[in-house]
Amino acid sequence: ETGVTQTPRHLVMGMTNKKSLKCEQHLGHNAMYWYKQSAKKPLELMFVYNFKEQTENNSVPSRFSPECPNSSHLFLHLHTLQPEDSALYLCASSQASSGGVETQYFGPGTRLLVL
Amino acid sequence: GQNIDQPTEMTATEGAIVQINCTYQTSGFNGLFWYQQHAGEAPTCLSYHVLDGLEEKGRFSSFLSRSKGYSYLLLKELQMKDSASYLCAVRDSNYQLIWGAGTKLIIKP
């Protein structure tokens, strides 16, 4: 048990649907992350939140919209996705500090299939 | 550009030893991580290096040479449960994590 939970674990959606992924961390961390993991590719960092403020947006298409209502919860809102967006979406959290170890703790991910 | 290289897939026999290599070219260095990810599960951190040398944790050891941009993860007395993907990640000068694509390790009886 890593202390980071994600729901749903699996999601199938059409290109016109709107859905949301949810992440919750129970570790008291102040930074949260969304990653995209595709087969045989490195983890792609999508968004970073520090103390509920978005600090990174790595050129992610606007069809992905993050929301961080508090330091324990993170959402990824999805709309009009493309088949190439099918992947495993991982949430992670860490205790942000300058120069610290900041090990990231991951959730189990949401396996997304876009038809 | 920044790059992490590690083999895509390796196969080893139960009870044997396997070494997974990772080479990196990054803008600065502020630590290297090894993560283990079983299929369908969360990646979990195995080790963290900021200084050169060898660190041992039970059956797993990890080594770092910053001058060579090189690290390895050594797994001894392999067990079937060690079948997983092993991810190498480097923190650059901006404290951003740069990830390798992962090495899928297959353990055979």
mmCIF file of C-alpha atoms in Angstrom:
data_model
loop_
_atom_site.group_PDB
_atom_site.id
_atom_site.type_symbol
_atom_site.label_atom_id
_atom_site.label_comp_id
_atom_site.label_asym_id
_atom_site.label_seq_id
_atom_site.Cartn_x
_atom_site.Cartn_y
_atom_site.Cartn_z
ATOM 1 C CA GLU A 1 0.000 0.000 0.000
ATOM 2 C CA THR A 2 1.664 3.180 -1.167
ATOM 3 C CA GLY A 3 -0.705 5.694 0.367
ATOM 4 C CA VAL A 4 -1.733 7.042 -3.032
ATOM 5 C CA THR A 5 -5.031 5.864 -4.457
ATOM 6 C CA GLN A 6 -6.471 6.368 -7.917
ATOM 7 C CA THR A 7 -9.941 5.843 -9.314
ATOM 8 C CA PRO A 8 -11.098 4.416 -11.571
ATOM 9 C CA ARG A 9 -8.497 1.725 -12.196
ATOM 10 C CA HIS A 10 -9.782 1.129 -15.713
ATOM 11 C CA LEU A 11 -11.690 3.433 -18.049
ATOM 12 C CA VAL A 12 -12.991 3.025 -21.586
ATOM 13 C CA MET A 13 -14.346 6.131 -23.238
ATOM 14 C CA GLY A 14 -15.359 7.388 -26.640
ATOM 15 C CA MET A 15 -13.782 10.431 -28.229
ATOM 16 C CA THR A 16 -16.804 12.597 -27.438
ATOM 17 C CA ASN A 17 -17.087 11.616 -23.766
ATOM 18 C CA LYS A 18 -16.111 13.648 -20.716
ATOM 19 C CA LYS A 19 -14.630 11.814 -17.769
ATOM 20 C CA SER A 20 -12.447 12.569 -14.756
ATOM 21 C CA LEU A 21 -9.627 10.693 -13.073
ATOM 22 C CA LYS A 22 -9.211 11.058 -9.332
ATOM 23 C CA CYS A 23 -6.120 10.789 -7.160
ATOM 24 C CA GLU A 24 -5.889 10.997 -3.385
ATOM 25 C CA GLN A 25 -2.768 10.853 -1.242
ATOM 26 C CA HIS A 26 -2.779 10.002 2.461
ATOM 27 C CA LEU A 27 0.885 10.798 3.107
ATOM 28 C CA GLY A 28 0.687 14.460 4.093
ATOM 29 C CA HIS A 29 2.670 15.505 1.011
ATOM 30 C CA ASN A 30 2.468 18.955 -0.544
ATOM 31 C CA ALA A 31 3.284 18.163 -4.180
ATOM 32 C CA MET A 32 1.280 16.057 -6.625
ATOM 33 C CA TYR A 33 1.960 14.953 -10.197
ATOM 34 C CA TRP A 34 0.196 13.512 -13.221
ATOM 35 C CA TYR A 35 2.210 11.240 -15.521
ATOM 36 C CA LYS A 36 1.347 9.445 -18.748
ATOM 37 C CA GLN A 37 2.911 6.002 -19.210
ATOM 38 C CA SER A 38 2.828 4.454 -22.682
ATOM 39 C CA ALA A 39 4.273 1.080 -23.558
ATOM 40 C CA LYS A 40 8.043 1.074 -23.980
ATOM 41 C CA LYS A 41 8.266 4.842 -23.479
ATOM 42 C CA PRO A 42 9.599 6.888 -20.552
ATOM 43 C CA LEU A 43 7.164 8.323 -18.093
ATOM 44 C CA GLU A 44 5.889 11.655 -19.409
ATOM 45 C CA LEU A 45 5.336 14.324 -16.788
ATOM 46 C CA MET A 46 2.103 16.167 -17.524
ATOM 47 C CA PHE A 47 1.347 18.434 -14.585
ATOM 48 C CA VAL A 48 2.857 19.351 -11.225
ATOM 49 C CA TYR A 49 1.142 21.006 -8.284
ATOM 50 C CA ASN A 50 3.020 22.416 -5.300
ATOM 51 C CA PHE A 51 0.878 23.555 -2.398
ATOM 52 C CA LYS A 52 -2.204 23.380 -4.700
ATOM 53 C CA GLU A 53 -0.594 25.701 -7.258
ATOM 54 C CA GLN A 54 0.215 24.412 -10.724
ATOM 55 C CA THR A 55 3.932 24.791 -11.348
ATOM 56 C CA GLU A 56 4.405 22.636 -14.439
ATOM 57 C CA ASN A 57 2.420 22.111 -17.615
ATOM 58 C CA ASN A 58 4.602 20.244 -20.049
ATOM 59 C CA SER A 59 2.894 21.257 -23.288
ATOM 60 C CA VAL A 60 -0.089 19.079 -22.541
ATOM 61 C CA PRO A 61 -3.061 19.438 -24.932
ATOM 62 C CA SER A 62 -6.011 21.361 -23.559
ATOM 63 C CA ARG A 63 -8.215 18.260 -23.755
ATOM 64 C CA PHE A 64 -6.491 17.359 -20.457
ATOM 65 C CA SER A 65 -7.456 19.694 -17.633
ATOM 66 C CA PRO A 66 -6.041 19.251 -14.117
ATOM 67 C CA GLU A 67 -7.653 20.380 -10.892
ATOM 68 C CA CYS A 68 -6.150 20.432 -7.414
ATOM 69 C CA PRO A 69 -8.734 21.504 -4.823
ATOM 70 C CA ASN A 70 -6.432 20.768 -1.883
ATOM 71 C CA SER A 71 -3.037 19.220 -1.240
ATOM 72 C CA SER A 72 -4.508 15.728 -0.859
ATOM 73 C CA HIS A 73 -6.626 15.532 -3.991
ATOM 74 C CA LEU A 74 -5.839 15.807 -7.668
ATOM 75 C CA PHE A 75 -8.138 15.395 -10.642
ATOM 76 C CA LEU A 76 -7.543 15.048 -14.365
ATOM 77 C CA HIS A 77 -10.546 16.047 -16.440
ATOM 78 C CA LEU A 78 -10.712 14.497 -19.881
ATOM 79 C CA HIS A 79 -12.737 15.610 -22.904
ATOM 80 C CA THR A 80 -12.667 14.918 -26.641
ATOM 81 C CA LEU A 81 -9.692 12.603 -26.296
ATOM 82 C CA GLN A 82 -7.943 10.869 -29.186
ATOM 83 C CA PRO A 83 -7.088 7.164 -29.515
ATOM 84 C CA GLU A 84 -3.389 8.018 -29.046
ATOM 85 C CA ASP A 85 -4.256 9.231 -25.548
ATOM 86 C CA SER A 86 -4.824 5.621 -24.522
ATOM 87 C CA ALA A 87 -2.232 4.896 -21.831
ATOM 88 C CA LEU A 88 -1.705 4.342 -18.120
ATOM 89 C CA TYR A 89 -2.142 7.588 -16.178
ATOM 90 C CA LEU A 90 -0.163 7.654 -12.968
ATOM 91 C CA CYS A 91 -0.534 10.021 -10.072
ATOM 92 C CA ALA A 92 2.335 10.633 -7.655
ATOM 93 C CA SER A 93 3.002 12.739 -4.585
ATOM 94 C CA SER A 94 6.076 13.933 -2.736
ATOM 95 C CA GLN A 95 7.153 16.238 0.031
ATOM 96 C CA ALA A 96 8.453 19.198 -1.954
ATOM 97 C CA SER A 97 11.564 20.882 -0.620
ATOM 98 C CA SER A 98 14.552 22.583 -2.209
ATOM 99 C CA GLY A 99 17.433 20.178 -2.556
ATOM 100 C CA GLY A 100 15.763 17.343 -0.697
ATOM 101 C CA VAL A 101 15.378 13.684 -1.644
ATOM 102 C CA GLU A 102 11.732 14.148 -2.618
ATOM 103 C CA THR A 103 11.044 10.526 -3.410
ATOM 104 C CA GLN A 104 7.846 10.318 -5.403
ATOM 105 C CA TYR A 105 5.195 7.870 -4.271
ATOM 106 C CA PHE A 106 2.948 6.560 -7.012
ATOM 107 C CA GLY A 107 -0.608 5.375 -7.231
ATOM 108 C CA PRO A 108 -1.508 2.207 -9.184
ATOM 109 C CA GLY A 109 -2.691 4.207 -12.172
ATOM 110 C CA THR A 110 -5.778 4.395 -14.349
ATOM 111 C CA ARG A 111 -5.641 2.319 -17.518
ATOM 112 C CA LEU A 112 -7.402 4.453 -20.136
ATOM 113 C CA LEU A 113 -8.636 3.218 -23.501
ATOM 114 C CA VAL A 114 -10.039 5.739 -25.965
ATOM 115 C CA LEU A 115 -12.147 4.281 -28.741
ATOM 116 C CA GLY B 1 18.737 16.881 -25.093
ATOM 117 C CA GLN B 2 18.448 14.802 -21.976
ATOM 118 C CA ASN B 3 18.460 11.048 -22.263
ATOM 119 C CA ILE B 4 18.296 7.934 -20.111
ATOM 120 C CA ASP B 5 19.232 4.599 -21.710
ATOM 121 C CA GLN B 6 18.435 1.177 -20.314
ATOM 122 C CA PRO B 7 17.765 -2.178 -21.994
ATOM 123 C CA THR B 8 14.179 -2.767 -23.047
ATOM 124 C CA GLU B 9 13.961 -6.333 -21.818
ATOM 125 C CA MET B 10 16.098 -8.890 -19.994
ATOM 126 C CA THR B 11 15.542 -12.545 -19.154
ATOM 127 C CA ALA B 12 17.126 -14.408 -16.255
ATOM 128 C CA THR B 13 16.725 -17.681 -14.391
ATOM 129 C CA GLU B 14 15.321 -18.116 -10.901
ATOM 130 C CA GLY B 15 18.151 -18.184 -8.360
ATOM 131 C CA ALA B 16 20.602 -16.402 -10.669
ATOM 132 C CA ILE B 17 22.025 -12.851 -10.664
ATOM 133 C CA VAL B 18 21.095 -10.096 -13.117
ATOM 134 C CA GLN B 19 22.510 -6.611 -13.643
ATOM 135 C CA ILE B 20 20.389 -3.876 -15.219
ATOM 136 C CA ASN B 21 22.420 -0.971 -16.583
ATOM 137 C CA CYS B 22 21.407 2.657 -16.932
ATOM 138 C CA THR B 23 23.377 5.394 -18.690
ATOM 139 C CA TYR B 24 22.341 9.002 -18.658
ATOM 140 C CA GLN B 25 23.084 12.352 -20.272
ATOM 141 C CA THR B 26 21.384 15.143 -18.379
ATOM 142 C CA SER B 27 21.841 18.845 -17.729
ATOM 143 C CA GLY B 28 23.268 18.534 -14.263
ATOM 144 C CA PHE B 29 22.776 15.814 -11.690
ATOM 145 C CA ASN B 30 20.931 15.851 -8.392
ATOM 146 C CA GLY B 31 20.375 12.189 -7.740
ATOM 147 C CA LEU B 32 19.415 8.926 -9.402
ATOM 148 C CA PHE B 33 16.469 6.678 -8.539
ATOM 149 C CA TRP B 34 15.650 3.059 -9.291
ATOM 150 C CA TYR B 35 11.962 2.119 -9.219
ATOM 151 C CA GLN B 36 10.313 -1.277 -9.491
ATOM 152 C CA GLN B 37 6.927 -1.586 -11.198
ATOM 153 C CA HIS B 38 4.976 -4.824 -11.260
ATOM 154 C CA ALA B 39 2.424 -5.140 -14.041
ATOM 155 C CA GLY B 40 -0.703 -3.182 -13.194
ATOM 156 C CA GLU B 41 0.792 -1.745 -10.024
ATOM 157 C CA ALA B 42 2.378 1.476 -8.798
ATOM 158 C CA PRO B 43 6.105 2.085 -9.275
ATOM 159 C CA THR B 44 7.885 1.846 -5.918
ATOM 160 C CA CYS B 45 11.274 3.309 -5.096
ATOM 161 C CA LEU B 46 14.089 0.794 -4.602
ATOM 162 C CA SER B 47 17.039 3.117 -4.186
ATOM 163 C CA TYR B 48 18.265 6.680 -4.360
ATOM 164 C CA HIS B 49 21.858 7.732 -5.078
ATOM 165 C CA VAL B 50 23.428 11.153 -4.891
ATOM 166 C CA LEU B 51 27.022 10.009 -4.292
ATOM 167 C CA ASP B 52 29.186 7.514 -6.147
ATOM 168 C CA GLY B 53 29.482 3.978 -4.928
ATOM 169 C CA LEU B 54 27.624 0.812 -4.147
ATOM 170 C CA GLU B 55 24.607 0.515 -1.866
ATOM 171 C CA GLU B 56 23.214 -2.808 -0.782
ATOM 172 C CA LYS B 57 19.707 -3.554 0.464
ATOM 173 C CA GLY B 58 19.208 -7.253 0.935
ATOM 174 C CA ARG B 59 19.172 -9.028 -2.420
ATOM 175 C CA PHE B 60 19.247 -5.721 -4.314
ATOM 176 C CA SER B 61 22.310 -3.517 -4.825
ATOM 177 C CA SER B 62 22.724 -0.325 -6.810
ATOM 178 C CA PHE B 63 25.836 1.423 -8.053
ATOM 179 C CA LEU B 64 26.506 4.933 -9.323
ATOM 180 C CA SER B 65 29.405 6.543 -11.188
ATOM 181 C CA ARG B 66 28.659 10.210 -11.838
ATOM 182 C CA SER B 67 31.824 10.725 -13.895
ATOM 183 C CA LYS B 68 30.712 7.987 -16.291
ATOM 184 C CA GLY B 69 27.002 8.852 -16.233
ATOM 185 C CA TYR B 70 26.318 5.252 -15.313
ATOM 186 C CA SER B 71 24.374 3.236 -12.795
ATOM 187 C CA TYR B 72 23.353 -0.366 -12.393
ATOM 188 C CA LEU B 73 20.863 -2.331 -10.359
ATOM 189 C CA LEU B 74 22.029 -5.788 -9.294
ATOM 190 C CA LEU B 75 19.497 -8.409 -8.261
ATOM 191 C CA LYS B 76 20.775 -11.573 -6.567
ATOM 192 C CA GLU B 77 19.089 -14.900 -5.831
ATOM 193 C CA LEU B 78 16.340 -14.054 -8.262
ATOM 194 C CA GLN B 79 12.797 -14.993 -7.346
ATOM 195 C CA MET B 80 9.757 -15.239 -9.587
ATOM 196 C CA LYS B 81 8.277 -12.195 -7.828
ATOM 197 C CA ASP B 82 11.175 -10.107 -9.155
ATOM 198 C CA SER B 83 9.555 -10.217 -12.583
ATOM 199 C CA ALA B 84 8.722 -6.555 -13.129
ATOM 200 C CA SER B 85 9.831 -3.433 -14.940
ATOM 201 C CA TYR B 86 12.735 -1.509 -13.454
ATOM 202 C CA LEU B 87 12.809 2.232 -14.086
ATOM 203 C CA CYS B 88 15.894 4.437 -13.878
ATOM 204 C CA ALA B 89 15.318 8.167 -13.275
ATOM 205 C CA VAL B 90 17.755 11.081 -12.870
ATOM 206 C CA ARG B 91 17.049 14.427 -11.260
ATOM 207 C CA ASP B 92 18.635 17.208 -13.313
ATOM 208 C CA SER B 93 19.962 20.626 -12.303
ATOM 209 C CA ASN B 94 16.395 21.994 -12.206
ATOM 210 C CA TYR B 95 15.325 19.129 -9.942
ATOM 211 C CA GLN B 96 13.214 17.707 -12.741
ATOM 212 C CA LEU B 97 13.028 13.907 -12.946
ATOM 213 C CA ILE B 98 14.145 12.479 -16.289
ATOM 214 C CA TRP B 99 12.886 8.921 -16.761
ATOM 215 C CA GLY B 100 14.182 5.957 -18.704
ATOM 216 C CA ALA B 101 11.732 3.780 -20.614
ATOM 217 C CA GLY B 102 12.208 0.945 -18.148
ATOM 218 C CA THR B 103 13.646 -2.567 -18.366
ATOM 219 C CA LYS B 104 11.190 -5.426 -18.337
ATOM 220 C CA LEU B 105 12.770 -8.295 -16.405
ATOM 221 C CA ILE B 106 11.436 -11.792 -17.077
ATOM 222 C CA ILE B 107 12.347 -14.521 -14.614
ATOM 223 C CA LYS B 108 12.158 -18.123 -15.814
ATOM 224 C CA PRO B 109 12.026 -21.193 -13.545
#
